[in-house]
Short mmCIF file of C-alpha atoms and ligand atoms in Angstrom, two decimals:
data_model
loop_
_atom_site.label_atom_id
_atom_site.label_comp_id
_atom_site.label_asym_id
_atom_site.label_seq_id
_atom_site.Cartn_x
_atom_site.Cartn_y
_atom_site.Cartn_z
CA UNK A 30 251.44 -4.79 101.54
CA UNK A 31 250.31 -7.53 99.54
CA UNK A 32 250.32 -5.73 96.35
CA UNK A 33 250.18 -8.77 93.95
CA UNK A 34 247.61 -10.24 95.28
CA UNK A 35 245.10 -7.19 95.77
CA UNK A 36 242.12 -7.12 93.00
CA UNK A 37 242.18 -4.02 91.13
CA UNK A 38 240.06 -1.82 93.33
CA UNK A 39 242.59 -2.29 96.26
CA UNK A 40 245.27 -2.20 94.04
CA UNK A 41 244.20 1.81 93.60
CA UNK A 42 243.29 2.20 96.89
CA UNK A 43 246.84 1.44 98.32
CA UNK A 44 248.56 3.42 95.58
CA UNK A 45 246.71 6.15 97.19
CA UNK A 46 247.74 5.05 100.70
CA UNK A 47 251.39 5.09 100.11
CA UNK A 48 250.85 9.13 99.10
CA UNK A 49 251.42 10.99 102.22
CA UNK A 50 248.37 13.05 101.05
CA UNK A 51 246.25 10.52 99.82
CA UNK A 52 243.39 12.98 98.97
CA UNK A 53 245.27 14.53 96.27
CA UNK A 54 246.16 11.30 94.85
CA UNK A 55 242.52 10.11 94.84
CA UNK A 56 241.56 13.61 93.44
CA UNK A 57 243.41 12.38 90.47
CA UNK A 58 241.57 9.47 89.83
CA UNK A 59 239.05 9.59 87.04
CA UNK A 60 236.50 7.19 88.44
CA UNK A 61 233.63 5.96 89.65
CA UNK A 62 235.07 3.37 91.96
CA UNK A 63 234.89 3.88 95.51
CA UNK A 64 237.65 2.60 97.67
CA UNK A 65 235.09 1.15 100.61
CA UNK A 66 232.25 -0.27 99.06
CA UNK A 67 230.67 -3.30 101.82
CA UNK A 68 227.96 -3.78 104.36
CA UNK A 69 227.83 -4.03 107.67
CA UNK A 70 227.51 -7.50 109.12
CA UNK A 71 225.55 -7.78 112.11
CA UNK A 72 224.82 -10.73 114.56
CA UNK A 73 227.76 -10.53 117.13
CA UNK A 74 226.14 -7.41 118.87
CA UNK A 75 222.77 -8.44 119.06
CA UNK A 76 220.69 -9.45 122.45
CA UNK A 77 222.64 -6.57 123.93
CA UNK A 78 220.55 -7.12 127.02
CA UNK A 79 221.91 -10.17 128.02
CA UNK A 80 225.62 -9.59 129.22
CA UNK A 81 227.79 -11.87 128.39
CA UNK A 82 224.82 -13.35 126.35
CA UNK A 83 224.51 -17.03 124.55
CA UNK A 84 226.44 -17.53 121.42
CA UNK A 85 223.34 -19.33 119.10
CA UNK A 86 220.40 -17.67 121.65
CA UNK A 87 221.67 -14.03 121.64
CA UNK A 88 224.02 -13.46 119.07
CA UNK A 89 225.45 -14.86 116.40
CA UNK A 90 228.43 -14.34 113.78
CA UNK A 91 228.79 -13.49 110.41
CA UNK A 92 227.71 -16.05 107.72
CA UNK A 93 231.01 -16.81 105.70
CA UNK A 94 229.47 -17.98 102.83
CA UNK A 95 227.64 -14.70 102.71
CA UNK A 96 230.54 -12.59 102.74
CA UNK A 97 231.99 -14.56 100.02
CA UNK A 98 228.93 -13.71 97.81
CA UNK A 99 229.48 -9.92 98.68
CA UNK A 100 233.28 -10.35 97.57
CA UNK A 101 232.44 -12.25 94.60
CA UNK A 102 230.28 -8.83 93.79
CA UNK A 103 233.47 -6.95 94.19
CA UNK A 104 232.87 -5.57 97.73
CA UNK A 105 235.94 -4.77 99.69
CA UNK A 106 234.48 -3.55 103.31
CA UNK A 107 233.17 -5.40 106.12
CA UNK A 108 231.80 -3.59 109.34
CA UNK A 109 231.92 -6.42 111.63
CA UNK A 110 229.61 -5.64 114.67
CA UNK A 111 230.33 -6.49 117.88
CA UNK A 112 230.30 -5.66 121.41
CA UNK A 113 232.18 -3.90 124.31
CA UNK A 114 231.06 -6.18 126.87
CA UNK A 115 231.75 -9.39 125.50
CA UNK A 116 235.33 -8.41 124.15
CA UNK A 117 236.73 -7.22 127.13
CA UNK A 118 234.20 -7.99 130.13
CA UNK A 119 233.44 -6.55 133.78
CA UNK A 120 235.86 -3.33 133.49
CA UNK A 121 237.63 -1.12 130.80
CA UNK A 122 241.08 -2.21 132.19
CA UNK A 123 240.47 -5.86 131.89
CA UNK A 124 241.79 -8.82 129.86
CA UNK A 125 240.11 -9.92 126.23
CA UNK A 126 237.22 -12.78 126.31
CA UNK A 127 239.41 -15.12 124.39
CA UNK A 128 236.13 -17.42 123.35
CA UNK A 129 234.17 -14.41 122.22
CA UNK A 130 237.70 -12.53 120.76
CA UNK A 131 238.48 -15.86 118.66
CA UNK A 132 235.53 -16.06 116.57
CA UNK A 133 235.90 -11.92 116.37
CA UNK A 134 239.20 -13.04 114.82
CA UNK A 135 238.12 -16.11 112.90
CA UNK A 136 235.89 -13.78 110.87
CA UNK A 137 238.18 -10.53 110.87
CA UNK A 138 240.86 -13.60 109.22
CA UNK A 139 238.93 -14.73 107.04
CA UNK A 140 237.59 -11.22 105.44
CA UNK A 141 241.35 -10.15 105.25
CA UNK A 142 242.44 -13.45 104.05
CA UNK A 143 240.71 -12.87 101.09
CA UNK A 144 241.92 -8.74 100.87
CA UNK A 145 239.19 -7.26 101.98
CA UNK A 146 238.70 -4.94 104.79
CA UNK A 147 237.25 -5.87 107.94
CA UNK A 148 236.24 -2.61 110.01
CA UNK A 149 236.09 -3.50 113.69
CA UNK A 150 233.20 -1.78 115.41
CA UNK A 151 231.89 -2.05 119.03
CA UNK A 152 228.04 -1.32 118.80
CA UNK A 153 227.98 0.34 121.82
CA UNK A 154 227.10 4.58 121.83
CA UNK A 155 229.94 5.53 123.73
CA UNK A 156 228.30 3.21 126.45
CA UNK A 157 229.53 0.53 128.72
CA UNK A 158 227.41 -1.62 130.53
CA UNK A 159 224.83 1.29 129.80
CA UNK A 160 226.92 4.15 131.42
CA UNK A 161 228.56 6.67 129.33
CA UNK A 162 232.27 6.13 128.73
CA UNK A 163 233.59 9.69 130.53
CA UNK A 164 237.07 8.26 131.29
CA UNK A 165 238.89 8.32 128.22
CA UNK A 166 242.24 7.11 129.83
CA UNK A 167 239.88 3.51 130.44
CA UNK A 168 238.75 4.21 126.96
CA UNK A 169 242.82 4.13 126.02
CA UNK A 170 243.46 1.17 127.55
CA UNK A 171 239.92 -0.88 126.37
CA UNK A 172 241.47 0.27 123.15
CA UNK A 173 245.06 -0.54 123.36
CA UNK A 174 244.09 -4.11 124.52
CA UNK A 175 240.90 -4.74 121.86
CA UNK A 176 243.65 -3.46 119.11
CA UNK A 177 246.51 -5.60 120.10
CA UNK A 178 245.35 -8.79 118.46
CA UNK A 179 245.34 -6.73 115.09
CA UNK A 180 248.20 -4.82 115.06
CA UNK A 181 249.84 -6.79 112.29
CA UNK A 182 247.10 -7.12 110.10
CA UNK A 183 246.86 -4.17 107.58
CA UNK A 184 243.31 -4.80 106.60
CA UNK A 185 241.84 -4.01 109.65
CA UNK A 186 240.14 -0.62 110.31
CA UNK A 187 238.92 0.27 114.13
CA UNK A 188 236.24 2.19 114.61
CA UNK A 189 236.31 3.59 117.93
CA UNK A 190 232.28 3.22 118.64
CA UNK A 191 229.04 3.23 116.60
CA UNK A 192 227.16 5.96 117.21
CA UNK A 193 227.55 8.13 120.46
CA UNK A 194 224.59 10.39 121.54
CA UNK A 195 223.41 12.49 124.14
CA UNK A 196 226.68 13.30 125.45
CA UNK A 197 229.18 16.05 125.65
CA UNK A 198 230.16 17.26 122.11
CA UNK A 199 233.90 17.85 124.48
CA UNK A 200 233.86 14.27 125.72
CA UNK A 201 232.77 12.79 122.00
CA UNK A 202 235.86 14.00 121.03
CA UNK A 203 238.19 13.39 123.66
CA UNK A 204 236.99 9.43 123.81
CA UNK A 205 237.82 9.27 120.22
CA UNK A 206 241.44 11.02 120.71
CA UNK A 207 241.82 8.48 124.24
CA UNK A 208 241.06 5.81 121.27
CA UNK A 209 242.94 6.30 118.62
CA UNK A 210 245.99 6.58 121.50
CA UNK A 211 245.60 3.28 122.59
CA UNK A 212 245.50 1.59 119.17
CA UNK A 213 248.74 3.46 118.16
CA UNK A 214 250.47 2.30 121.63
CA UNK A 215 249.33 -1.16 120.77
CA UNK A 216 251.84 -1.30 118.23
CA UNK A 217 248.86 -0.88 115.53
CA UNK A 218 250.05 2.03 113.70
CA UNK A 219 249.27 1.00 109.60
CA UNK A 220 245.52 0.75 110.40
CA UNK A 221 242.76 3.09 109.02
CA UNK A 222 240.74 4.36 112.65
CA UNK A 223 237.06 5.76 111.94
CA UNK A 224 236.21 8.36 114.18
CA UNK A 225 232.41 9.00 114.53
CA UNK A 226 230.93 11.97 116.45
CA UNK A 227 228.05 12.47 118.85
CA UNK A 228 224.08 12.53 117.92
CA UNK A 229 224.80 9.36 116.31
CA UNK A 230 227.08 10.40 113.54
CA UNK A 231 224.83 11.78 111.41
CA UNK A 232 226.16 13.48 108.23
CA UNK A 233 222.84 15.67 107.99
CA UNK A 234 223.65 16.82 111.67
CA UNK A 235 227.36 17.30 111.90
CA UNK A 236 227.16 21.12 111.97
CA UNK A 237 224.04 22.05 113.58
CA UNK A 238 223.09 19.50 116.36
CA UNK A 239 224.17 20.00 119.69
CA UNK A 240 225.64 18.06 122.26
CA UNK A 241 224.51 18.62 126.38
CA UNK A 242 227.13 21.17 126.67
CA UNK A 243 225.86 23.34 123.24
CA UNK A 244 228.80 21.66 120.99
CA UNK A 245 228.08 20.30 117.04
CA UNK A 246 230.92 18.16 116.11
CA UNK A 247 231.81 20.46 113.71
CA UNK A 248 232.90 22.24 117.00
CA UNK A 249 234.86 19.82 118.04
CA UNK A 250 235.69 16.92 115.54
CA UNK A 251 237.96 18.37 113.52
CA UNK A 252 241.21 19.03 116.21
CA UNK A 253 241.67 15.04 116.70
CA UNK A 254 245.35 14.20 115.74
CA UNK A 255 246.24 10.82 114.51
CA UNK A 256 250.37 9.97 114.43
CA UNK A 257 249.81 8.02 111.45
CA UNK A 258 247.69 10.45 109.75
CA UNK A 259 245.11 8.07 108.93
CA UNK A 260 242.23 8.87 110.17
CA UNK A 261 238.28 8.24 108.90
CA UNK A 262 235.51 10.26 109.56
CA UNK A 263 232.73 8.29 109.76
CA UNK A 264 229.09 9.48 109.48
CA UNK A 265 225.76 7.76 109.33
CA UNK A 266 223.02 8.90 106.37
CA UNK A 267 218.92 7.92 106.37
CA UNK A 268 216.53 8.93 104.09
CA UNK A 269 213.48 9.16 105.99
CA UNK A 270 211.98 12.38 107.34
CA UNK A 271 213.79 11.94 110.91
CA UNK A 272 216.92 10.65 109.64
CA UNK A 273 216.74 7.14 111.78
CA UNK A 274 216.68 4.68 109.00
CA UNK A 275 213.32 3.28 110.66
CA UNK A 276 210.95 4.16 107.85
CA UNK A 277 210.12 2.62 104.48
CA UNK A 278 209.47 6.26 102.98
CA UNK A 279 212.45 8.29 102.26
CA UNK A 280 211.97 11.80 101.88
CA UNK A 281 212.75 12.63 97.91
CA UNK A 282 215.00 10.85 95.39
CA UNK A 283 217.57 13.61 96.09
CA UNK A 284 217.43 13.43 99.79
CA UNK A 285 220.78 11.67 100.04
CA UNK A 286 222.86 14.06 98.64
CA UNK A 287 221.01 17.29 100.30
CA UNK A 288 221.97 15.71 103.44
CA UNK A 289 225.45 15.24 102.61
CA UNK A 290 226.00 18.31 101.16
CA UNK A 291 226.94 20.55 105.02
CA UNK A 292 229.85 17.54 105.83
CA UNK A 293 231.11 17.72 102.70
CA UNK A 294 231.75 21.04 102.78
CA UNK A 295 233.50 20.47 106.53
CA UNK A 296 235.35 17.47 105.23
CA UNK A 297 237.04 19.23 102.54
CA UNK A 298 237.62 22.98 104.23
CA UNK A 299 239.46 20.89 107.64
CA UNK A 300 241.21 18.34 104.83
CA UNK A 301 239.62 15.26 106.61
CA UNK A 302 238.43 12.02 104.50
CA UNK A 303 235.11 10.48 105.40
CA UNK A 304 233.15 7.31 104.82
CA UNK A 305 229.31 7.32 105.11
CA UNK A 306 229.54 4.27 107.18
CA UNK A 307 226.17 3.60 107.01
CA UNK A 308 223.43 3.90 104.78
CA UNK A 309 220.17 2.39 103.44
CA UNK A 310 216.83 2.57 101.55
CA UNK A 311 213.90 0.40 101.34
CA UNK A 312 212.87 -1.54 98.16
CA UNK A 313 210.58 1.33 96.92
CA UNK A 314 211.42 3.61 93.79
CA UNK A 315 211.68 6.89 95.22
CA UNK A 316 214.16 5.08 97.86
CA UNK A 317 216.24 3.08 95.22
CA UNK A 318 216.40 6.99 93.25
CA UNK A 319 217.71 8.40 96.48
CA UNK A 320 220.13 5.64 97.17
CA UNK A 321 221.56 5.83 94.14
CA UNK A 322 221.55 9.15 94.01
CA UNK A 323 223.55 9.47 97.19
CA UNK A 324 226.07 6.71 95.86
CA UNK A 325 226.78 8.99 92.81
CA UNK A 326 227.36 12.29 94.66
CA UNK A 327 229.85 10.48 96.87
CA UNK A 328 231.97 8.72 94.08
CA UNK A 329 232.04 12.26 92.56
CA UNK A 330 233.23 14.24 95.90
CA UNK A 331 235.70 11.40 96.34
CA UNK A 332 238.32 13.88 97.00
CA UNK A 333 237.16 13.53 100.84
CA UNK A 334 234.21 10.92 100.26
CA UNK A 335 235.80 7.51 100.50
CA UNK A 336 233.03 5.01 100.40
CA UNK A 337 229.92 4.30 101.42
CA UNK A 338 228.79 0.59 103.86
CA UNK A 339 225.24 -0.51 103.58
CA UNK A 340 223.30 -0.97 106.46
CA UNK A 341 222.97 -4.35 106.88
CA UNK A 342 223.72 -7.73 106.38
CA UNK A 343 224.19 -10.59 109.12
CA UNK A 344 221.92 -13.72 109.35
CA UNK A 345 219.22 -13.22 111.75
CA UNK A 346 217.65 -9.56 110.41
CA UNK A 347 215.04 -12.74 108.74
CA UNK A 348 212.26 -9.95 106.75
CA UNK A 349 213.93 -6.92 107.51
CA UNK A 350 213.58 -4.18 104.88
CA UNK A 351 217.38 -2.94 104.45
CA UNK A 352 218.72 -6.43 105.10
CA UNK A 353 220.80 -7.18 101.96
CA UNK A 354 221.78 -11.12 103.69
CA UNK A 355 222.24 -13.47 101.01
CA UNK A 356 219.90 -14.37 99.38
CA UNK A 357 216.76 -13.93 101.11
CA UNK A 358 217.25 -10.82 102.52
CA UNK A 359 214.28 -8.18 101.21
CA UNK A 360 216.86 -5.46 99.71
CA UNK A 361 219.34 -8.18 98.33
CA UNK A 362 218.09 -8.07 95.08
CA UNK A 363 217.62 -4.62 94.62
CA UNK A 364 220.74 -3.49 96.11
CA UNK A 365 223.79 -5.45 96.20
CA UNK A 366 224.40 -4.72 92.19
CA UNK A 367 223.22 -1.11 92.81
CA UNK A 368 226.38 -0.73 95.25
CA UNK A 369 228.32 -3.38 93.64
CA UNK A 370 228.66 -0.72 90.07
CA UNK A 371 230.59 1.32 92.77
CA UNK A 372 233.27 -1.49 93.39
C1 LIG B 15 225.03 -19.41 105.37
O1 LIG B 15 224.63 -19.10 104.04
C2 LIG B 15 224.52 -20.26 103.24
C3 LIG B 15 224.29 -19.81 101.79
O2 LIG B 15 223.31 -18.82 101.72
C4 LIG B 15 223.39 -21.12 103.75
O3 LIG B 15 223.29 -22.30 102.97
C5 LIG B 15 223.69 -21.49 105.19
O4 LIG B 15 222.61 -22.19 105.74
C6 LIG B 15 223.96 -20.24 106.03
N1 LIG B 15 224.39 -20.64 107.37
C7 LIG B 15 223.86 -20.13 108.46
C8 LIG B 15 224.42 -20.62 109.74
O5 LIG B 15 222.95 -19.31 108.44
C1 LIG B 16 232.23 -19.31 118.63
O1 LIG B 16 231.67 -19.92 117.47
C2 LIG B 16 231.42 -21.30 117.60
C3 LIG B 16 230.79 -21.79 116.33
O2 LIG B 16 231.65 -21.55 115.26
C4 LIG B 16 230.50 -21.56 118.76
O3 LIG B 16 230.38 -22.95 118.96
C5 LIG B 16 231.02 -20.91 120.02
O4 LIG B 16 230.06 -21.06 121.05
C6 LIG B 16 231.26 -19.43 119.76
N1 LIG B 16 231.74 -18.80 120.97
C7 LIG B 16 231.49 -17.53 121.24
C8 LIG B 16 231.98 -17.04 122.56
O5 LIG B 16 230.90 -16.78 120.47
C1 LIG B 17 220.63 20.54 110.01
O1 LIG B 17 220.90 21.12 108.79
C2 LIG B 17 220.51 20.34 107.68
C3 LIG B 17 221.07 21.00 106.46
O2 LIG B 17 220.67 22.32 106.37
C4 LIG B 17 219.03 20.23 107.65
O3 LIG B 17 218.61 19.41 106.59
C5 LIG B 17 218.58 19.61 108.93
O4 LIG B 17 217.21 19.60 108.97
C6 LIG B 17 219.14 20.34 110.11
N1 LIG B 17 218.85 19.54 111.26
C7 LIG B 17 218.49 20.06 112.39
C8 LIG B 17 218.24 19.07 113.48
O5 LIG B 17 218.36 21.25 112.56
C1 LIG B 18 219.15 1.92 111.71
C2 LIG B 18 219.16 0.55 112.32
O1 LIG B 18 218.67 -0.38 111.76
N1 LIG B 18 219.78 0.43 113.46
C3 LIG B 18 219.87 -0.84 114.13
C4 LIG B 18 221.28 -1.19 114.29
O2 LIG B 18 221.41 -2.45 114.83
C5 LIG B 18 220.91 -2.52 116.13
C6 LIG B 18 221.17 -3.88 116.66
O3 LIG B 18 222.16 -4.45 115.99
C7 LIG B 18 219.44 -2.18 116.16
O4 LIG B 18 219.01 -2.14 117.48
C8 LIG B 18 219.23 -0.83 115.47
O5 LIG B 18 217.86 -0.56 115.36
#
């Protein structure tokens, strides 16, 4: 692992990896640096409607020179977004777009390059071409040939799917076992995977919202078995009164942390890590209170908290109130040193 390289936030966070129980390790730390501290960058999954879409019309990548200004802040996480469809067209079983899977790469290279982490994650709610995914042998095999590509690159982290809803709490589960199969048979066995569960991850709703067949994923999250032992559990946190990050009025300044407060709980009594994998406030006080608020109750449960990824970056969100793109972007300047303090 390339140790002498690695700035000094890495540098920790692999000492902790080469623990087999990285959570006592961490436990040990006395600090207020998280070990995932990034955005998510957003472009490559937009125009979702148009299948394969227009590279320039529909979607776009990631602005390098962006993510260098987030690295040169100390940030060490990138949630690239991208799409099912347009990695591995037509059917679950097929071959990878190479056009669309080469600038995937290009970016994914160029985050890791530099020692960061680049978190792989279709945007697609456990849907394919709009359909639920309810084989998870396909799901195996979309998985163990989207994962290939990577399996040599340490710095990678998969995350099986953003945000599955409306589905069986049973299935949730079993897509994201089916998943992290198929990256291990691809050969990709150093990699972090982030799991996320069903009713669209949400920490605030992991152990009291139900699936169609009655299930929280508190039910049925926690028996997912990983050879390599390193799994993520990934959950999404708003602020506002419904908990979709579509408001500009979050609820209180303490709103964060009351929300994470029920997952942490689970994380710690089933021994799993998590990530709040995304996040976000408007540029408002009570907002910038409760993000910061939230930031500080992770760093100090970091004995299963292990980050936290703003919601979002990428280079077309233009006036869009969380959108932290350089250098424009209406919560830059409010919140990339607010989560930078964390890296
Ligand atoms: C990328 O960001 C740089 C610096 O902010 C800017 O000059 C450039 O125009 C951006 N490129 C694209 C394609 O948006
Ligand atoms: C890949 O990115 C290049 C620009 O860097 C663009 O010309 C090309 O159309 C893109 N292809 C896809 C499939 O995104
Ligand atoms: C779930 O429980 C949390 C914590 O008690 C609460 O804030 C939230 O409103 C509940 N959500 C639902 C949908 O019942
Ligand atoms: C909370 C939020 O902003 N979600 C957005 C995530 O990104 C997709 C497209 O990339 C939007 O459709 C969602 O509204």
């Amino acid at each position: 692992m390339h140790s002498l390289l690695l700035p000094a936030v890495l540098t920790l966070s692999m000492t902790a990896l080469a623990a087999p129980h990285g959570v006592q390790e961490r436990a040990t730390r006395n600090s207020a640096k998280l070990r995932f501290i990034g955005v998510n960058e957003s472009g490559p999954e937009f125009g979702n409607a148009n299948l394969p879409g227009k590279y320039g019309t529909d979607y776009t990548w990631p602005n390098l020179t962006s993510i260098d200004t987030f690295i040169a802040k100390g940030f060490n996480t990138f949630r690239i977004n991208t799409l099912m469809e347009r990695m591995i067209p037509n059917t679950l079983s097929g071959p990878l777009d190479s056009a669309y899977m080469d600038n995937l790469t290009e970016t994914v290279n160029y985050i890791t390059n530099k020692k960061a982490y680049a978190m792989i994650v279709p945007h697609n709610y456990g849907r394919y071409y709009g359909k639920i995914i309810n084989s998870p042998s396909d799901f195996k095999t979309f998985w163990s040939t989207a994962a290939k590509p990577y399996a040599n690159n340490d710095l990678v982290i998969f995350d099986t799917n953003n945000e599955y809803h409306d589905m069986a709490g049973t299935l949730v589960a079993e897509v994201n076992q089916a998943a992290i199969d198929g990256i291990r048979a691809a050969g990709a066995t150093s990699q972090y995977i982030a799991v996320e569960g069903n009713a669209y991850t949400g920490a605030w709703t992991w152990s009291n919202t139900t699936g169609t067949n009655g299930k929280t994923n508190a039910d049925t999250m926690g028996d997912l078995t990983d050879p390599s032992d390193k799994l993520i559990y990934q959950m999404h946190q708003y602020f506002d009164s419904d908990g979709s990050g579509t408001s500009e009025t979050c609820v209180s300044a303490t709103i964060g942390s009351e929300r994470l407060k029920f997952a942490t709980e689970w994380l710690r009594e089933n021994k799993k890590i998590g990530l709040v994998g995304e996040f976000a406030g408007a540029v408002n006080e009570v907002c910038e209170a409760a993000v910061k608020d939230m930031l500080s109750f992770v760093a100090s449960n970091s004995d299963v908290w292990t980050g936290a990824l703003w919601w979002a970056a990428g280079p077309w969100w233009s006036n869009y109130m969380f959108s932290v793109e350089p250098a424009g972007g209406p919560a830059f300047a409010t919140y990339v040193d607010v989560l930078a303090e964390y890296a």
